[in-house]
Structure formats: C-alpha cells, structure tokens
mmCIF file of C-alpha atoms in Angstrom:
data_model
loop_
_atom_site.group_PDB
_atom_site.id
_atom_site.type_symbol
_atom_site.label_atom_id
_atom_site.label_comp_id
_atom_site.label_asym_id
_atom_site.label_seq_id
_atom_site.Cartn_x
_atom_site.Cartn_y
_atom_site.Cartn_z
ATOM 1 C CA MET A 206 77.584 -66.410 85.147
ATOM 2 C CA THR A 207 79.460 -63.129 82.825
ATOM 3 C CA ALA A 208 78.045 -59.674 82.667
ATOM 4 C CA SER A 209 77.305 -58.895 79.665
ATOM 5 C CA GLN A 210 78.141 -54.886 79.114
ATOM 6 C CA PRO A 211 76.013 -53.692 76.406
ATOM 7 C CA ALA A 212 78.090 -50.718 74.161
ATOM 8 C CA ASP A 213 76.201 -48.158 75.768
ATOM 9 C CA THR A 214 77.377 -48.722 78.860
ATOM 10 C CA ARG A 215 79.243 -45.732 80.885
ATOM 11 C CA PHE A 216 79.768 -47.440 84.107
ATOM 12 C CA ASP A 217 80.098 -50.543 85.435
ATOM 13 C CA VAL A 218 78.765 -50.234 88.807
ATOM 14 C CA ILE A 219 76.174 -46.612 90.222
ATOM 15 C CA ALA A 220 74.612 -46.970 94.122
ATOM 16 C CA ILE A 221 72.499 -44.904 96.067
ATOM 17 C CA GLY A 222 72.839 -44.759 99.906
ATOM 18 C CA ASN A 223 73.644 -42.408 102.116
ATOM 19 C CA ALA A 224 76.559 -38.821 101.514
ATOM 20 C CA ILE A 225 78.147 -40.245 104.934
ATOM 21 C CA VAL A 226 81.693 -38.341 106.149
ATOM 22 C CA ASP A 227 82.737 -41.389 109.041
ATOM 23 C CA VAL A 228 83.997 -40.344 112.248
ATOM 24 C CA VAL A 229 86.933 -43.357 113.647
ATOM 25 C CA ALA A 230 88.407 -42.782 116.776
ATOM 26 C CA PRO A 231 89.862 -45.646 119.123
ATOM 27 C CA CYS A 232 88.298 -46.560 122.171
ATOM 28 C CA ASP A 233 88.712 -49.194 125.360
ATOM 29 C CA ASP A 234 85.444 -51.434 125.839
ATOM 30 C CA ALA A 235 84.703 -49.105 129.447
ATOM 31 C CA LEU A 236 83.368 -46.561 127.272
ATOM 32 C CA ILE A 237 81.569 -48.595 125.061
ATOM 33 C CA GLU A 238 80.244 -49.768 128.202
ATOM 34 C CA LYS A 239 79.386 -46.069 129.665
ATOM 35 C CA LEU A 240 78.120 -44.979 127.042
ATOM 36 C CA GLY A 241 75.393 -46.678 127.180
ATOM 37 C CA MET A 242 75.974 -47.761 122.948
ATOM 38 C CA ALA A 243 75.142 -51.289 121.725
ATOM 39 C CA ARG A 244 79.164 -52.743 120.984
ATOM 40 C CA GLY A 245 79.170 -54.210 117.664
ATOM 41 C CA GLY A 246 75.735 -52.885 116.728
ATOM 42 C CA MET A 247 74.686 -49.733 114.552
ATOM 43 C CA SER A 248 72.086 -46.874 116.643
ATOM 44 C CA LEU A 249 70.747 -44.061 114.148
ATOM 45 C CA ILE A 250 70.841 -41.005 116.813
ATOM 46 C CA ASP A 251 70.090 -37.912 117.001
ATOM 47 C CA THR A 252 71.869 -34.537 116.727
ATOM 48 C CA ASP A 253 71.420 -33.839 120.666
ATOM 49 C CA GLN A 254 72.866 -37.387 120.498
ATOM 50 C CA ALA A 255 75.419 -36.678 118.337
ATOM 51 C CA ARG A 256 76.814 -33.988 119.539
ATOM 52 C CA ASP A 257 77.655 -35.380 122.820
ATOM 53 C CA LEU A 258 79.364 -38.563 121.836
ATOM 54 C CA TYR A 259 81.610 -36.661 119.487
ATOM 55 C CA ALA A 260 82.251 -34.537 122.299
ATOM 56 C CA ALA A 261 83.117 -38.209 124.146
ATOM 57 C CA MET A 262 85.160 -39.434 121.438
ATOM 58 C CA GLY A 263 88.681 -39.452 121.718
ATOM 59 C CA PRO A 264 91.298 -38.463 118.202
ATOM 60 C CA GLY A 265 90.179 -39.601 115.593
ATOM 61 C CA ARG A 266 89.834 -39.263 111.656
ATOM 62 C CA GLU A 267 87.321 -37.849 109.503
ATOM 63 C CA MET A 268 86.715 -39.335 105.823
ATOM 64 C CA SER A 269 83.459 -39.831 103.675
ATOM 65 C CA GLY A 270 81.641 -42.851 103.589
ATOM 66 C CA GLY A 271 78.684 -44.909 103.615
ATOM 67 C CA SER A 272 78.194 -47.851 102.791
ATOM 68 C CA ALA A 273 77.189 -47.533 99.486
ATOM 69 C CA ALA A 274 80.714 -45.304 98.494
ATOM 70 C CA ASN A 275 82.782 -47.656 100.106
ATOM 71 C CA THR A 276 81.765 -50.092 98.286
ATOM 72 C CA LEU A 277 82.359 -47.167 95.439
ATOM 73 C CA ALA A 278 85.264 -46.485 96.301
ATOM 74 C CA GLY A 279 86.498 -50.333 95.656
ATOM 75 C CA CYS A 280 85.924 -50.621 92.301
ATOM 76 C CA ALA A 281 87.060 -48.520 91.086
ATOM 77 C CA GLU A 282 89.956 -49.408 93.270
ATOM 78 C CA LEU A 283 89.446 -52.686 91.278
ATOM 79 C CA GLY A 284 89.270 -50.800 87.997
ATOM 80 C CA LEU A 285 85.405 -50.144 87.840
ATOM 81 C CA LYS A 286 83.675 -47.239 86.562
ATOM 82 C CA SER A 287 81.701 -45.889 89.494
ATOM 83 C CA ALA A 288 78.566 -43.118 89.534
ATOM 84 C CA PHE A 289 77.145 -42.514 92.939
ATOM 85 C CA ILE A 290 74.238 -40.615 93.906
ATOM 86 C CA GLY A 291 73.506 -39.343 97.835
ATOM 87 C CA GLN A 292 72.856 -36.116 99.410
ATOM 88 C CA VAL A 293 74.549 -34.157 101.420
ATOM 89 C CA ALA A 294 74.340 -30.639 102.256
ATOM 90 C CA ASP A 295 75.859 -27.344 101.392
ATOM 91 C CA ASP A 296 78.007 -27.556 104.735
ATOM 92 C CA GLN A 297 82.092 -28.119 105.466
ATOM 93 C CA LEU A 298 81.126 -31.827 105.738
ATOM 94 C CA GLY A 299 79.190 -31.458 102.436
ATOM 95 C CA GLU A 300 82.688 -30.688 100.706
ATOM 96 C CA VAL A 301 84.327 -33.533 102.752
ATOM 97 C CA PHE A 302 82.142 -36.228 101.388
ATOM 98 C CA ALA A 303 82.189 -34.821 98.437
ATOM 99 C CA HIS A 304 85.593 -34.405 97.079
ATOM 100 C CA ASP A 305 86.703 -37.869 99.140
ATOM 101 C CA ILE A 306 84.607 -39.862 96.417
ATOM 102 C CA ARG A 307 85.908 -37.524 93.424
ATOM 103 C CA ALA A 308 89.439 -38.099 94.620
ATOM 104 C CA ALA A 309 88.471 -42.048 95.106
ATOM 105 C CA GLY A 310 87.649 -42.102 91.335
ATOM 106 C CA THR A 311 84.304 -42.060 91.743
ATOM 107 C CA SER A 312 81.991 -40.077 89.635
ATOM 108 C CA PHE A 313 79.210 -37.653 92.059
ATOM 109 C CA THR A 314 77.212 -34.866 90.707
ATOM 110 C CA THR A 315 74.427 -35.094 92.838
ATOM 111 C CA PRO A 316 73.581 -31.340 94.010
ATOM 112 C CA ALA A 317 74.083 -29.874 97.500
ATOM 113 C CA ARG A 318 71.055 -29.912 99.886
ATOM 114 C CA ALA A 319 70.793 -25.845 101.036
ATOM 115 C CA GLY A 320 69.712 -24.525 105.172
ATOM 116 C CA ASP A 321 69.281 -28.057 107.619
ATOM 117 C CA PRO A 322 69.643 -30.462 108.302
ATOM 118 C CA PRO A 323 73.912 -30.924 108.334
ATOM 119 C CA THR A 324 75.601 -33.407 106.236
ATOM 120 C CA ALA A 325 75.411 -36.975 107.769
ATOM 121 C CA ARG A 326 78.208 -37.505 109.862
ATOM 122 C CA CYS A 327 78.816 -42.038 111.068
ATOM 123 C CA LEU A 328 80.907 -42.491 115.188
ATOM 124 C CA ILE A 329 82.412 -44.983 115.355
ATOM 125 C CA PHE A 330 84.543 -46.160 118.749
ATOM 126 C CA VAL A 331 86.449 -48.775 117.910
ATOM 127 C CA THR A 332 87.804 -51.605 120.192
ATOM 128 C CA PRO A 333 91.467 -52.911 120.924
ATOM 129 C CA ASP A 334 89.911 -56.864 119.575
ATOM 130 C CA GLY A 335 88.768 -53.904 116.057
ATOM 131 C CA GLU A 336 84.803 -54.603 116.427
ATOM 132 C CA ARG A 337 83.359 -51.393 115.481
ATOM 133 C CA THR A 338 80.334 -49.883 117.170
ATOM 134 C CA MET A 339 79.207 -46.806 115.886
ATOM 135 C CA ASN A 340 75.990 -44.372 116.176
ATOM 136 C CA THR A 341 74.737 -43.401 112.673
ATOM 137 C CA PHE A 342 73.698 -39.645 112.766
ATOM 138 C CA LEU A 343 71.383 -39.484 108.863
ATOM 139 C CA GLY A 344 70.862 -35.906 108.718
ATOM 140 C CA ALA A 345 70.412 -34.631 104.580
ATOM 141 C CA SER A 346 70.927 -38.083 103.393
ATOM 142 C CA GLN A 347 68.151 -38.736 104.210
ATOM 143 C CA PHE A 348 66.103 -36.080 102.089
ATOM 144 C CA LEU A 349 67.542 -37.287 98.227
ATOM 145 C CA PRO A 350 64.654 -37.053 96.409
ATOM 146 C CA ALA A 351 63.398 -38.841 93.139
ATOM 147 C CA LYS A 352 64.063 -35.667 90.835
ATOM 148 C CA ALA A 353 68.048 -36.047 92.323
ATOM 149 C CA LEU A 354 68.657 -39.208 90.503
ATOM 150 C CA ASP A 355 70.788 -39.161 86.622
ATOM 151 C CA GLU A 356 68.218 -41.553 85.539
ATOM 152 C CA ASP A 357 70.923 -42.187 81.995
ATOM 153 C CA ALA A 358 73.647 -42.807 83.984
ATOM 154 C CA ILE A 359 71.960 -45.335 85.779
ATOM 155 C CA ARG A 360 70.375 -46.171 82.571
ATOM 156 C CA ALA A 361 74.078 -45.825 81.488
ATOM 157 C CA SER A 362 75.873 -47.945 84.238
ATOM 158 C CA SER A 363 75.557 -52.741 83.721
ATOM 159 C CA VAL A 364 75.166 -52.729 87.480
ATOM 160 C CA LEU A 365 72.294 -50.443 89.725
ATOM 161 C CA TYR A 366 73.587 -50.562 93.398
ATOM 162 C CA LEU A 367 71.648 -49.906 96.702
ATOM 163 C CA GLU A 368 71.724 -50.061 99.941
ATOM 164 C CA GLY A 369 68.995 -50.814 102.642
ATOM 165 C CA TYR A 370 70.218 -48.382 105.626
ATOM 166 C CA LEU A 371 68.782 -45.596 102.690
ATOM 167 C CA TRP A 372 65.622 -47.833 102.679
ATOM 168 C CA ASP A 373 64.064 -46.610 106.598
ATOM 169 C CA PRO A 374 63.260 -43.045 105.111
ATOM 170 C CA GLU A 375 60.045 -42.000 102.832
ATOM 171 C CA GLU A 376 62.086 -39.850 100.228
ATOM 172 C CA PRO A 377 65.028 -41.285 99.521
ATOM 173 C CA ARG A 378 62.802 -44.014 99.854
ATOM 174 C CA ALA A 379 60.243 -42.894 96.992
ATOM 175 C CA ALA A 380 63.370 -42.123 94.603
ATOM 176 C CA MET A 381 65.530 -46.315 95.294
ATOM 177 C CA LEU A 382 61.813 -47.444 94.173
ATOM 178 C CA GLN A 383 62.035 -46.027 90.416
ATOM 179 C CA ALA A 384 65.573 -45.661 89.975
ATOM 180 C CA ILE A 385 64.933 -50.006 89.441
ATOM 181 C CA ASP A 386 62.403 -48.997 87.578
ATOM 182 C CA VAL A 387 64.585 -46.888 85.255
ATOM 183 C CA ALA A 388 67.124 -49.436 85.756
ATOM 184 C CA ARG A 389 65.311 -52.565 84.338
ATOM 185 C CA GLU A 390 63.940 -51.048 82.270
ATOM 186 C CA ALA A 391 66.728 -50.419 80.822
ATOM 187 C CA GLY A 392 67.860 -54.024 80.724
ATOM 188 C CA ARG A 393 69.718 -53.758 83.748
ATOM 189 C CA LYS A 394 71.022 -56.060 86.832
ATOM 190 C CA VAL A 395 70.369 -54.405 90.056
ATOM 191 C CA ALA A 396 72.287 -55.377 93.419
ATOM 192 C CA PHE A 397 71.214 -54.872 96.441
ATOM 193 C CA THR A 398 72.823 -54.933 100.287
ATOM 194 C CA ALA A 399 70.536 -55.408 103.423
ATOM 195 C CA SER A 400 72.637 -53.628 105.899
ATOM 196 C CA ASP A 401 71.661 -54.999 109.488
ATOM 197 C CA THR A 402 69.288 -56.758 110.544
ATOM 198 C CA PHE A 403 67.313 -54.116 112.359
ATOM 199 C CA VAL A 404 66.907 -52.339 108.584
ATOM 200 C CA ILE A 405 64.926 -56.102 107.840
ATOM 201 C CA ASP A 406 62.976 -55.745 111.445
ATOM 202 C CA ARG A 407 61.681 -52.245 110.438
ATOM 203 C CA HIS A 408 61.448 -53.330 106.285
ATOM 204 C CA GLY A 409 61.943 -57.094 105.600
ATOM 205 C CA ASP A 410 58.465 -57.215 104.603
ATOM 206 C CA ASP A 411 59.812 -54.899 101.420
ATOM 207 C CA PHE A 412 62.495 -56.564 101.122
ATOM 208 C CA ARG A 413 60.976 -59.198 100.673
ATOM 209 C CA ALA A 414 58.100 -57.853 98.120
ATOM 210 C CA LEU A 415 61.512 -56.228 96.045
ATOM 211 C CA LEU A 416 62.832 -60.534 96.116
ATOM 212 C CA ASP A 417 59.314 -61.883 95.039
ATOM 213 C CA ASP A 418 58.688 -59.553 92.405
ATOM 214 C CA GLY A 419 62.068 -60.571 90.713
ATOM 215 C CA LYS A 420 63.504 -57.450 91.173
ATOM 216 C CA ILE A 421 66.749 -58.154 92.651
ATOM 217 C CA ASP A 422 69.404 -59.473 91.018
ATOM 218 C CA ILE A 423 72.404 -59.639 93.368
ATOM 219 C CA LEU A 424 71.722 -59.367 96.830
ATOM 220 C CA PHE A 425 74.301 -59.056 99.482
ATOM 221 C CA CYS A 426 73.780 -60.322 103.226
ATOM 222 C CA ASN A 427 76.174 -61.251 105.825
ATOM 223 C CA GLU A 428 74.541 -64.379 108.586
ATOM 224 C CA ALA A 429 72.750 -62.737 110.404
ATOM 225 C CA GLU A 430 70.366 -61.043 108.054
ATOM 226 C CA LEU A 431 70.107 -64.253 106.389
ATOM 227 C CA ALA A 432 68.412 -64.932 109.411
ATOM 228 C CA ALA A 433 65.920 -62.089 109.756
ATOM 229 C CA LEU A 434 65.040 -62.236 105.973
ATOM 230 C CA THR A 435 63.957 -66.157 106.158
ATOM 231 C CA GLY A 436 63.268 -66.450 109.902
ATOM 232 C CA GLU A 437 66.006 -69.658 109.925
ATOM 233 C CA ASP A 438 68.358 -69.849 112.380
ATOM 234 C CA ASP A 439 69.923 -72.042 110.426
ATOM 235 C CA PHE A 440 72.689 -70.567 108.284
ATOM 236 C CA ASP A 441 72.880 -73.283 104.820
ATOM 237 C CA THR A 442 68.373 -74.074 106.020
ATOM 238 C CA GLY A 443 68.240 -69.860 104.983
ATOM 239 C CA LEU A 444 70.290 -70.310 101.781
ATOM 240 C CA ALA A 445 68.183 -72.756 100.940
ATOM 241 C CA LYS A 446 65.228 -71.722 101.120
ATOM 242 C CA LEU A 447 66.424 -67.165 99.774
ATOM 243 C CA ALA A 448 68.614 -68.936 96.976
ATOM 244 C CA PRO A 449 65.384 -69.453 94.588
ATOM 245 C CA GLN A 450 64.573 -66.711 95.606
ATOM 246 C CA VAL A 451 67.017 -64.541 93.391
ATOM 247 C CA PRO A 452 69.443 -65.975 90.625
ATOM 248 C CA VAL A 453 72.886 -64.308 92.751
ATOM 249 C CA LEU A 454 72.985 -64.174 96.126
ATOM 250 C CA VAL A 455 75.784 -64.008 98.264
ATOM 251 C CA ALA A 456 76.051 -64.202 102.094
ATOM 252 C CA THR A 457 79.608 -63.391 104.244
ATOM 253 C CA ARG A 458 80.123 -64.908 107.074
ATOM 254 C CA SER A 459 83.286 -63.315 108.803
ATOM 255 C CA GLU A 460 86.217 -65.087 110.143
ATOM 256 C CA LYS A 461 83.671 -68.500 108.176
ATOM 257 C CA GLY A 462 84.405 -66.805 104.797
ATOM 258 C CA ALA A 463 81.654 -66.714 102.710
ATOM 259 C CA VAL A 464 79.661 -68.471 100.328
ATOM 260 C CA ALA A 465 77.244 -68.014 96.782
ATOM 261 C CA ILE A 466 74.763 -69.449 95.034
ATOM 262 C CA ALA A 467 73.620 -67.977 91.043
ATOM 263 C CA ASP A 468 70.607 -70.589 89.528
ATOM 264 C CA GLY A 469 71.548 -73.554 91.876
ATOM 265 C CA VAL A 470 75.894 -73.548 91.844
ATOM 266 C CA ARG A 471 77.427 -72.493 94.509
ATOM 267 C CA ALA A 472 80.480 -71.626 95.738
ATOM 268 C CA GLU A 473 82.023 -71.276 99.685
ATOM 269 C CA VAL A 474 85.633 -69.170 99.857
ATOM 270 C CA ASP A 475 87.565 -69.314 103.525
ATOM 271 C CA ALA A 476 88.183 -65.436 104.724
ATOM 272 C CA GLN A 477 91.659 -64.178 103.978
ATOM 273 C CA PRO A 478 94.455 -64.496 106.836
ATOM 274 C CA VAL A 479 95.515 -61.214 108.487
ATOM 275 C CA ALA A 480 97.284 -60.031 111.297
ATOM 276 C CA LYS A 481 95.964 -58.265 112.407
ATOM 277 C CA VAL A 482 92.316 -57.076 113.073
ATOM 278 C CA VAL A 483 92.441 -53.462 113.648
ATOM 279 C CA ASP A 484 88.621 -52.171 111.928
ATOM 280 C CA THR A 485 86.426 -54.469 111.114
ATOM 281 C CA THR A 486 84.124 -50.418 109.769
ATOM 282 C CA GLY A 487 82.983 -51.440 106.245
ATOM 283 C CA ALA A 488 84.366 -54.841 105.965
ATOM 284 C CA GLY A 489 81.236 -56.140 103.905
ATOM 285 C CA ASP A 490 81.080 -52.658 102.044
ATOM 286 C CA LEU A 491 84.691 -53.759 100.813
ATOM 287 C CA PHE A 492 84.102 -57.167 100.382
ATOM 288 C CA ALA A 493 80.221 -56.240 97.778
ATOM 289 C CA ALA A 494 83.037 -54.519 96.717
ATOM 290 C CA GLY A 495 85.596 -57.277 95.113
ATOM 291 C CA PHE A 496 82.718 -59.375 94.157
ATOM 292 C CA LEU A 497 80.862 -57.248 91.656
ATOM 293 C CA ALA A 498 84.366 -56.239 90.175
ATOM 294 C CA GLY A 499 84.902 -60.219 89.672
ATOM 295 C CA HIS A 500 81.059 -60.528 88.468
ATOM 296 C CA ILE A 501 80.974 -57.877 86.290
ATOM 297 C CA GLU A 502 84.473 -58.645 84.548
ATOM 298 C CA GLY A 503 83.289 -62.318 84.481
ATOM 299 C CA ARG A 504 85.551 -64.416 86.727
ATOM 300 C CA SER A 505 83.547 -67.858 88.301
ATOM 301 C CA LEU A 506 81.684 -67.549 91.235
ATOM 302 C CA ASP A 507 85.060 -68.067 93.261
ATOM 303 C CA GLN A 508 86.849 -66.194 92.397
ATOM 304 C CA SER A 509 84.412 -63.313 92.607
ATOM 305 C CA LEU A 510 84.386 -64.319 96.388
ATOM 306 C CA THR A 511 88.557 -64.758 96.385
ATOM 307 C CA MET A 512 88.396 -61.120 95.529
ATOM 308 C CA GLY A 513 85.439 -60.605 98.007
ATOM 309 C CA ALA A 514 87.931 -61.612 100.223
ATOM 310 C CA ILE A 515 90.859 -59.580 99.412
ATOM 311 C CA ALA A 516 89.193 -56.676 99.742
ATOM 312 C CA ALA A 517 87.750 -57.528 103.518
ATOM 313 C CA ALA A 518 90.737 -58.394 104.427
ATOM 314 C CA GLU A 519 93.020 -54.871 103.548
ATOM 315 C CA ILE A 520 90.748 -52.871 105.031
ATOM 316 C CA ILE A 521 89.928 -54.418 108.352
ATOM 317 C CA SER A 522 93.238 -54.871 108.586
ATOM 318 C CA HIS A 523 93.922 -50.827 109.252
ATOM 319 C CA TYR A 524 91.166 -47.821 110.766
ATOM 320 C CA GLY A 525 88.569 -46.635 107.615
ATOM 321 C CA ALA A 526 86.606 -47.729 105.366
ATOM 322 C CA ARG A 527 89.395 -46.344 102.490
ATOM 323 C CA ALA A 528 91.830 -49.169 101.363
ATOM 324 C CA GLU A 529 95.434 -48.511 101.613
ATOM 325 C CA ALA A 530 97.331 -50.353 99.995
ATOM 326 C CA ASP A 531 96.472 -51.606 95.957
ATOM 327 C CA LEU A 532 93.667 -54.161 95.765
ATOM 328 C CA ARG A 533 94.654 -54.409 91.954
ATOM 329 C CA ALA A 534 97.234 -55.219 92.795
ATOM 330 C CA LEU A 535 96.780 -58.588 95.863
ATOM 331 C CA VAL A 536 93.707 -59.792 93.174
ATOM 332 C CA LYS A 537 96.570 -60.012 90.957
ATOM 333 C CA ALA A 538 99.137 -61.577 93.579
ATOM 334 C CA LYS A 539 96.257 -64.162 94.372
ATOM 335 C CA LEU A 540 94.721 -64.624 91.147
ATOM 336 C CA GLY A 541 96.450 -63.981 88.705
#
C-alpha cells in the first residue's frame, strides 16, 4: 500500500474543512439534560443558541479546531507537510484560528471573509466520563467559495482530505467537488471522512455516488457511520458491503479498536490503553492523522492502524483535540 510521492509533491496532505474555534469546558450530566442537548452528539446551532449555550458554560479553553484541521495538526505532529483550505471571518476568532493552525505547522493561506457571519465556533461540553457533546455554529465556514481553492497546492499534494461536515452548505460542497476533480486529474488520492451519522442522513446519496464513481480512494468512518452508509447494523456485514467500493476502507470502533481493508486485505488492531479517558473530542480526527501518516510513509495496514490508535489514545487523555505529547516519539516507541 505504498503511497506514491511524485517529485512535484509540495504537501503530503491538503485538507478542506470547517475553520472552527473550539471552546471546551467540563460539565456534569445534569447540565446536559437541563440544556436539552443530545449527549455525545453534534448539533448545529444558530447565533442565538450559540450565545445562550456559551453563557451556560463553565470556564473553558479556546483553541482552533474543526475536524479536518484537527487531523492536519496531527499530521504535522507526525512529520507530514500539510496545508488547509477553510473560511474564517475577518474577526478575533478568525485570527485565533489562523495563528493556531499555522503555529501547529500547517500552511493556511485562505483569505479571511469580511462582514457577517462571524468565524465558526464549536461549544464542547465534556462530562466526567470524557464524553463530549458538541454544539456547532458554522458561521463563516459555510461560505467557502470555489474561487478560494488553491488548485496549484491541491495538484502538488499527495492526498486531498475532505471533511463530511462541510458537505452540508452549498458553496463549500461545490468547492469540494471541484477540488476532487482537480486532485484526480493530477493523479492524486482523495480521502474522505464521513464525519457523523446526521451528515450521512442528509447527504448519504451523494457520498454513495462518489464511491460508485470511484472518486474516493480512502474512506474513514466509525461503526455508526458504517451502518448509516450501508444500511447494515452488523459491523462485519457492513464492511463486506462497503469494502469493494473503495480502495482503502478504515472503520473505527472506539474502545474496540479499528479495522482497515485495502484491496481485499483486512487488518485489525485493538485500541491503545489509556489510563483515564478525559475528553474524546478529536479522537477520530487524530486516528485519521495517524493512519494517513502511516499510509503516506508506505507502512503496512497494521502499522498504519496502530499509528492511528496511538494518536487517538493520546488525544483522549486530555482536554482538546491537539496533541500534548510527542506523537512521533510515541510511534517510535511502539513501532520503531
């Protein structure tokens, strides 16, 4: 499964996703119930809801986030050259996002958008068991135009990574479809993360069409998303149904580990041990980072999955979706 690296490759991974600033705060289960939130889920909220929920939060931490941006931060930690395309507003949180992602080692050159709506933010309530309940105001991120694509950077990237969450609004969906065409014409790989079952409920037909048309090379999903995509509640039945449609299928199962199938070859790993689960925010994002790093380095399916599991375990051991330990050192200690 060696990933080719043509001489003109400038980035290992370029991603398109929601440019979001995360606000993460601990809470108890009673607050989740009082606020009527879907525990453990992700809900889209409007400006008024964002204001009310923010007022109800305890002391929190602000950091740049968004699913694909989290993955790129992990990729950069693992030594990959990465770039991000996403829309922020010309405001304070937009500056926070841009500073954080660049400081993490990722190229970000998308111009800020003037005026309303403001930069997107995700209000994340974390209960004592580490479960995160996310409430996302998409703001400016919904207005990423196709003209904002850096097509030269896409052509010069080994892998184009797309975030399913951004498929909902029309403008960035059109931009991502254009980016897929640019990447495929350049002979690059396209990776896609399904993101959430609610996204599949709304756009599953689009995702299935992309698979049917052979436009996805690597698909990331979790157990629930696999069931939503295939209509099969049994995990192995769902794998058997979906695997023939994509060259590399990666399915995560939280504490039960993860499975990958590439060209009919199946690999499976256990989850890495964690002393205490503090916050599951970004676990899937960092798993994707670890797997992509292994894949691009030409590692085996088993090793790529293990790298994903190592990155996911590090991220759930603390608050926030950015690594606090040296991911490369953790991988080296485990795999050499």
